[in-house]
Coordinates of C-alpha atoms and ligand atoms in Angstrom, one line a residue:
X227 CA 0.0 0.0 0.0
X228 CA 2.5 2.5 1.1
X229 CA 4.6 2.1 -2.2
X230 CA 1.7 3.5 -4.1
X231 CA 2.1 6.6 -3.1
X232 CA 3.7 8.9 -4.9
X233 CA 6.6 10.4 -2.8
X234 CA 8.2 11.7 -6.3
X235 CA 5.4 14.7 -6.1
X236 CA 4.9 15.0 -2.5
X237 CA 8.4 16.0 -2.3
X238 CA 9.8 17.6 -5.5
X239 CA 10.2 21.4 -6.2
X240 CA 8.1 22.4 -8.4
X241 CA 10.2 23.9 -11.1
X242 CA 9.7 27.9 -11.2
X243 CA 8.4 28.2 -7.5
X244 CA 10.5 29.4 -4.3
X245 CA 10.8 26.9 -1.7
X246 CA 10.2 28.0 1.9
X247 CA 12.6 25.7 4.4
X248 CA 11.7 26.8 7.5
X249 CA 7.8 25.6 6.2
X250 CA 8.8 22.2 5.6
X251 CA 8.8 19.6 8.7
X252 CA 12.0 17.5 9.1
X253 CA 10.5 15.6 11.6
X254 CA 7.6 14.8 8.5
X255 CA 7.2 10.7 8.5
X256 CA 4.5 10.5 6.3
X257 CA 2.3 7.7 6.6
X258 CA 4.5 6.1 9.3
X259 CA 3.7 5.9 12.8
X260 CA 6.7 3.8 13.9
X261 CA 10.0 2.8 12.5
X262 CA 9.6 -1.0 12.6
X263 CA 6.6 0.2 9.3
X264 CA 9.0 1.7 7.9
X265 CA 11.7 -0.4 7.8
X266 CA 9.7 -3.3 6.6
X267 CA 8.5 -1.0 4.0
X268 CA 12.1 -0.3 3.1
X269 CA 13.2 -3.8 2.7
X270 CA 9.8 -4.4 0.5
X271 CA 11.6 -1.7 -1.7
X272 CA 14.6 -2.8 -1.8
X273 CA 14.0 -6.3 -3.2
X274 CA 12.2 -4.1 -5.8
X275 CA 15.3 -1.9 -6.7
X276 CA 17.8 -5.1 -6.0
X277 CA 15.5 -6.7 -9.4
X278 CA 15.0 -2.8 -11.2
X279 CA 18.8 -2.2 -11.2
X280 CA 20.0 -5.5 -13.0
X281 CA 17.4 -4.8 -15.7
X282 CA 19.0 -1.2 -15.8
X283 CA 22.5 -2.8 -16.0
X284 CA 21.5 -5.2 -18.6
X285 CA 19.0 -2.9 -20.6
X286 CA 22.5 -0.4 -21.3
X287 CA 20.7 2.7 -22.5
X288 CA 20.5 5.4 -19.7
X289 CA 22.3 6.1 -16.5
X290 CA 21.2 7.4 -12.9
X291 CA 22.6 10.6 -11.5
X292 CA 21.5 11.0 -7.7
X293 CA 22.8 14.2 -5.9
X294 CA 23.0 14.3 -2.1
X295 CA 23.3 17.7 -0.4
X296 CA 23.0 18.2 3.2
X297 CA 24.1 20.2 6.3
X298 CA 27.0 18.3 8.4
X299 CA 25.6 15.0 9.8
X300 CA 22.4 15.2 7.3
X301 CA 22.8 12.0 7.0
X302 CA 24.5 11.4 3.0
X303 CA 26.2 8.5 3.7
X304 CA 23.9 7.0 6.1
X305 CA 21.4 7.2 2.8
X306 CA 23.8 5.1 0.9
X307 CA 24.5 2.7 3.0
X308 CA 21.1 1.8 3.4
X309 CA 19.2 2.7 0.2
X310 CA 21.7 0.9 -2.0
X311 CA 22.1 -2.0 0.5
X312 CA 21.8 -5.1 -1.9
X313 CA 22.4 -3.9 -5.2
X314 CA 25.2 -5.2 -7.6
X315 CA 27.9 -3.4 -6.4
X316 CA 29.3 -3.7 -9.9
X317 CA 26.4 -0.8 -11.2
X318 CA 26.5 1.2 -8.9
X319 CA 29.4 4.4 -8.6
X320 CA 29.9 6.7 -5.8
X321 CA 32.4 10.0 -5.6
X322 CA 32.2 12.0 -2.9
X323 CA 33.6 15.8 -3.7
X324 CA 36.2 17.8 -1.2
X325 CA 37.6 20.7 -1.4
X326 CA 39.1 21.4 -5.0
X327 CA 42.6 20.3 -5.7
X328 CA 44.9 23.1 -7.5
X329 CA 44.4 21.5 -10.7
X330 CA 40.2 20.9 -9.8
X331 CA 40.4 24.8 -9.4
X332 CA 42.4 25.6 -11.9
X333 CA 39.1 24.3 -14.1
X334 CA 36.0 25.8 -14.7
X335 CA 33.9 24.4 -11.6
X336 CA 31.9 22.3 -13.3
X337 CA 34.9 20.3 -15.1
X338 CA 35.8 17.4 -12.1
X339 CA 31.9 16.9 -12.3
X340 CA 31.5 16.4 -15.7
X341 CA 34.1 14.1 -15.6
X342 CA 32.3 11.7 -12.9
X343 CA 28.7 11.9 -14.1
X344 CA 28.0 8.0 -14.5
X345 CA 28.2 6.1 -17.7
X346 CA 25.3 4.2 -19.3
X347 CA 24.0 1.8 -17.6
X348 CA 25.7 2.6 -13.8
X349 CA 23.9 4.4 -11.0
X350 CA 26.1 7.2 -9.8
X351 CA 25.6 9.1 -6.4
X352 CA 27.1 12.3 -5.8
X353 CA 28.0 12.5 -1.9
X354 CA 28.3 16.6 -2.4
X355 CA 28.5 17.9 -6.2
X356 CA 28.4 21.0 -8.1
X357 CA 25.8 22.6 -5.9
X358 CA 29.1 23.3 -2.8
X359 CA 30.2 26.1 -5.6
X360 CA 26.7 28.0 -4.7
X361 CA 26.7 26.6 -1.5
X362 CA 30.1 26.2 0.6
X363 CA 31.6 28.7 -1.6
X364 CA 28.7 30.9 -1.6
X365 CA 28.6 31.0 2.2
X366 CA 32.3 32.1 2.8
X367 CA 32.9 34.5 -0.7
X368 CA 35.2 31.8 -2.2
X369 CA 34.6 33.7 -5.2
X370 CA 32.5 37.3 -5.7
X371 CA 28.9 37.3 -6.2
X372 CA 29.4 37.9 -10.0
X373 CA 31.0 34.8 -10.3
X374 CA 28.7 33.0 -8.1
X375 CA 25.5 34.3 -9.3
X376 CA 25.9 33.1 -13.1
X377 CA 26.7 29.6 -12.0
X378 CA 22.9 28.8 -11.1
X379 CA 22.5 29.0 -14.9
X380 CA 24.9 27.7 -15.8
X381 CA 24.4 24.3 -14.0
X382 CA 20.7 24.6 -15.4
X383 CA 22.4 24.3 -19.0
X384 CA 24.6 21.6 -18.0
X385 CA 22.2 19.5 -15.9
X386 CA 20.2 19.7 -19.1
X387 CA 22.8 18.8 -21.4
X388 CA 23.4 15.7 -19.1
X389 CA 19.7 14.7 -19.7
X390 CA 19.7 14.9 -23.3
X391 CA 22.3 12.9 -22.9
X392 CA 20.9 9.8 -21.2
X393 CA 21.4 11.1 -17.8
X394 CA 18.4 10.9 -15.6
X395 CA 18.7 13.2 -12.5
X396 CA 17.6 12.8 -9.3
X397 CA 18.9 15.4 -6.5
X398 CA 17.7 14.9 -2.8
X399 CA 18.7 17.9 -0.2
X400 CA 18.3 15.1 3.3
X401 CA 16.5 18.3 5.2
X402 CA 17.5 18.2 9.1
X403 CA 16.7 20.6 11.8
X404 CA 18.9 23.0 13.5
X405 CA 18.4 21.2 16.5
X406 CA 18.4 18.1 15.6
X407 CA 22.1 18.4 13.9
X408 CA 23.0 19.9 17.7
X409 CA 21.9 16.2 18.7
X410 CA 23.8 14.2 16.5
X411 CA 26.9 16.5 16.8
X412 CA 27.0 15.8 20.6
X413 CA 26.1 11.8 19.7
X414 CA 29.5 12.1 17.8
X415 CA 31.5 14.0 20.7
X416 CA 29.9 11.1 23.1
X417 CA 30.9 7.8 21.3
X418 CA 34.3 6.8 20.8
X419 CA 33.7 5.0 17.9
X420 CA 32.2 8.1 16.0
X421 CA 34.3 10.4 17.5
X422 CA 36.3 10.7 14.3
X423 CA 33.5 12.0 12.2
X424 CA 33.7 15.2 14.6
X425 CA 35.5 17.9 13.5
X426 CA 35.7 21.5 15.4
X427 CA 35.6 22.9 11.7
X428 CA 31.4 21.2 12.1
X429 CA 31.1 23.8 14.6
X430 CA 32.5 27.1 12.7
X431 CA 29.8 26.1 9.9
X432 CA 27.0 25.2 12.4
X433 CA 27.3 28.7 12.9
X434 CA 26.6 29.8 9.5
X435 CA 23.2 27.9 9.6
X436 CA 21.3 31.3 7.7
X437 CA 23.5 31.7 5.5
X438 CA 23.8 28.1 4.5
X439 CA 19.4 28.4 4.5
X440 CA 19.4 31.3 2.0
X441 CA 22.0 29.7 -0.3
X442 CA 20.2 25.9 0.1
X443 CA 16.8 27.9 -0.9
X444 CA 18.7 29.3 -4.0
X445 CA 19.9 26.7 -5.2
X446 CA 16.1 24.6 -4.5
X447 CA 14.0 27.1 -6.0
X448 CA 16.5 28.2 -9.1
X449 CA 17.7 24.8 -10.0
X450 CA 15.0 22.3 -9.8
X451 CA 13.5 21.7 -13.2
X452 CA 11.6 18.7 -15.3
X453 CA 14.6 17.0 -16.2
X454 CA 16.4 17.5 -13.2
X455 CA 14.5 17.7 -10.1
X456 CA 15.4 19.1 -6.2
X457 CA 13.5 16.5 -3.7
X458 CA 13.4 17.9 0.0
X459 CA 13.8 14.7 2.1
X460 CA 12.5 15.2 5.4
X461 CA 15.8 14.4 7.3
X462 CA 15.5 13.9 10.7
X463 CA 14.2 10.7 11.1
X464 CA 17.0 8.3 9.4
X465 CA 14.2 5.3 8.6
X466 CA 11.9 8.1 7.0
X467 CA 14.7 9.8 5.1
X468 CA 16.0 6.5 3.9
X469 CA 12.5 5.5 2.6
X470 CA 11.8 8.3 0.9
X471 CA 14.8 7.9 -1.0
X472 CA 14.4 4.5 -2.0
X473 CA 10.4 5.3 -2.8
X474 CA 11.9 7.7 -5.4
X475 CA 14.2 6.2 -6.8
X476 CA 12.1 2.7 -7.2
X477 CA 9.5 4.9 -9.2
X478 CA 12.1 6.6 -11.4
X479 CA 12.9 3.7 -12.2
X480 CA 9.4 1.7 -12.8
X481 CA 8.9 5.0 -14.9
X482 CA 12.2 3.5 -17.1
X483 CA 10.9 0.0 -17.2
X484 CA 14.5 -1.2 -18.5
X485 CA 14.3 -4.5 -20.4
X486 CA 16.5 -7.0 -20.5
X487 CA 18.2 -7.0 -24.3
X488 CA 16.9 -9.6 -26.7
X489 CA 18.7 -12.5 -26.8
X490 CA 20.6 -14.0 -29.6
X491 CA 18.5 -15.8 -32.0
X492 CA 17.4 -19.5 -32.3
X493 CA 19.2 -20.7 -29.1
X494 CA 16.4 -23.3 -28.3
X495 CA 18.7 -25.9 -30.5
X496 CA 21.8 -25.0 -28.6
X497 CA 23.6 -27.3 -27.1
X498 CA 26.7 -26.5 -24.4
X499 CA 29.4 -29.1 -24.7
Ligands
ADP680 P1 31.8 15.0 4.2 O1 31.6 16.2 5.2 O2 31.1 15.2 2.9 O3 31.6 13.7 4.8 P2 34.5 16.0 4.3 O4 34.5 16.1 5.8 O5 35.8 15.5 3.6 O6 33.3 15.1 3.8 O7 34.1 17.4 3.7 C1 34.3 17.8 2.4 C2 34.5 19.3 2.4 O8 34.8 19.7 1.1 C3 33.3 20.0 2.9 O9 33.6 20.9 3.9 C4 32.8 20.8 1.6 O10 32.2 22.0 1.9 C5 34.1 20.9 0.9 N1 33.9 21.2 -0.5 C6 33.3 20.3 -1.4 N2 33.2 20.9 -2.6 C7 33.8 22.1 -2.5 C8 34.0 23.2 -3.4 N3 33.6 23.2 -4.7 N4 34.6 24.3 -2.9 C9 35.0 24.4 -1.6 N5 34.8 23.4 -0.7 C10 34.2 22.3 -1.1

């Protein structure tokens, strides 16, 4: 029941209008009162994506693009780990982006992406992309505004060129609150085991939390289009966040329906020796 609804449209920014953060609920879990649903409803999903992705591999005529953007301890690689859980490791790419090298900068920003965006058949996943150089770069004048400014554009142009391409996007901003990244930044300082995820450099850009807002809602509102959708993930629950996810990306692909290529002809007289 619950994979019928369509958490594609419940979710996605509608191209053309201005999101409003502060109105959507990160603590939002849909049609789930408890975890244990949801969890059951994300391994029901996942056998469904396990099957969807080696028709994808096999059917060789597209590729998947999924962005993750987040604030520190959004929860990107938590989403990886547990959407992709399953799935032929052999289709599926992920690069995370840092900070530039000298030669990355040295580039037009958008050259080191191009360069990763998966081939046919592979799903790639973005842990950070493009959207840093309106976002991270943005927030502490890494460049002027001039610069800045024009690059919302000028992703639109190559996010479409991407599409018309083969590339079928699919960016997810995992939406946490404020508080509840105070919460899982202590979680970190508490465990030993996690304690080298913390980094006092969290902190310094905790304390940008506005500015990163007005630049996230920028980069929502001005870059989400047809071919290239924004999805705000409500964040803060990790079972919700992760089912969302998987809901959309199960859909995209249903959309596809990838076939598995025709085999050769007349093998019903074959005989292996
Ligand atoms: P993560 O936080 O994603 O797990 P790291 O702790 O290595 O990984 O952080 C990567 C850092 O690289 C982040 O602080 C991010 O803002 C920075 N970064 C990524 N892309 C750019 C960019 N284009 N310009 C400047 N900094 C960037």
């Amino acid at each position: 029941m619950y994979a019928e609804l369509s958490l594609y449209e419940k979710y996605a920014v509608v191209p053309g209008t201005r999101v409003d953060l502060s109105q959507i609920d990160p603590n939002d879990t849909g049609d789930f009162a408890t975890k244990k649903d949801a969890r059951k409803a994300l391994k029901k999903l996942r056998k469904k994506l396990v099957d969807l992705q080696e028709r994808f591999y096999a059917w060789d005529a597209r590729s998947i693009l999924i962005v993750l953007q987040a604030m520190d301890t959004g929860g990107k690689d938590g989403t990886i780990e547990h959407v992709m859980q399953g799935t032929n490791p052999q289709g599926v790419e992920v690069t995370s982006f840092k900070v530039p090298t000298a030669e990355e900068l040295a580039h037009d920003f958008l050259w080191r992406v191009h360069k990763a965006v998966p081939p046919r058949r592979m799903i790639g996943i973005f842990n950070r992309s493009h959207y840093e150089d309106v976002l991270v770069v943005r927030v502490h004048n890494l460049v002027p505004e001039t610069v800045w400014r024009k690059r919302y554009e000028q992703i639109n142009d190559f996010e479409r060129l991407l599409s018309e391409n083969g590339v079928v996007l699919l960016k997810f901003y995992l939406h946490i609150s404020r508080d509840e990244q105070a919460r899982r930044l202590q979680a970190r300082l508490d465990d030993p085991n996690k304690r080298w995820k913390f980094s006092k450099g969290d902190l310094e850009e905790r304390a940008l939390w506005d500015d990163y807002m007005a630049a996230y809602t920028d980069a929502l509102s001005l870059c989400s289009t047809p071919h290239a959708p924004w999805f705000v993930v409500p964040a803060n629950h990790k079972w919700y966040r992760n089912y969302v996810v998987a809901s959309i990306l199960v859909e995209t692909l249903e959309q596809l329906n990838p076939q598995f290529p025709p085999p050769e002809e007349n093998l019903d007289d074959v005989v292996v020796v």
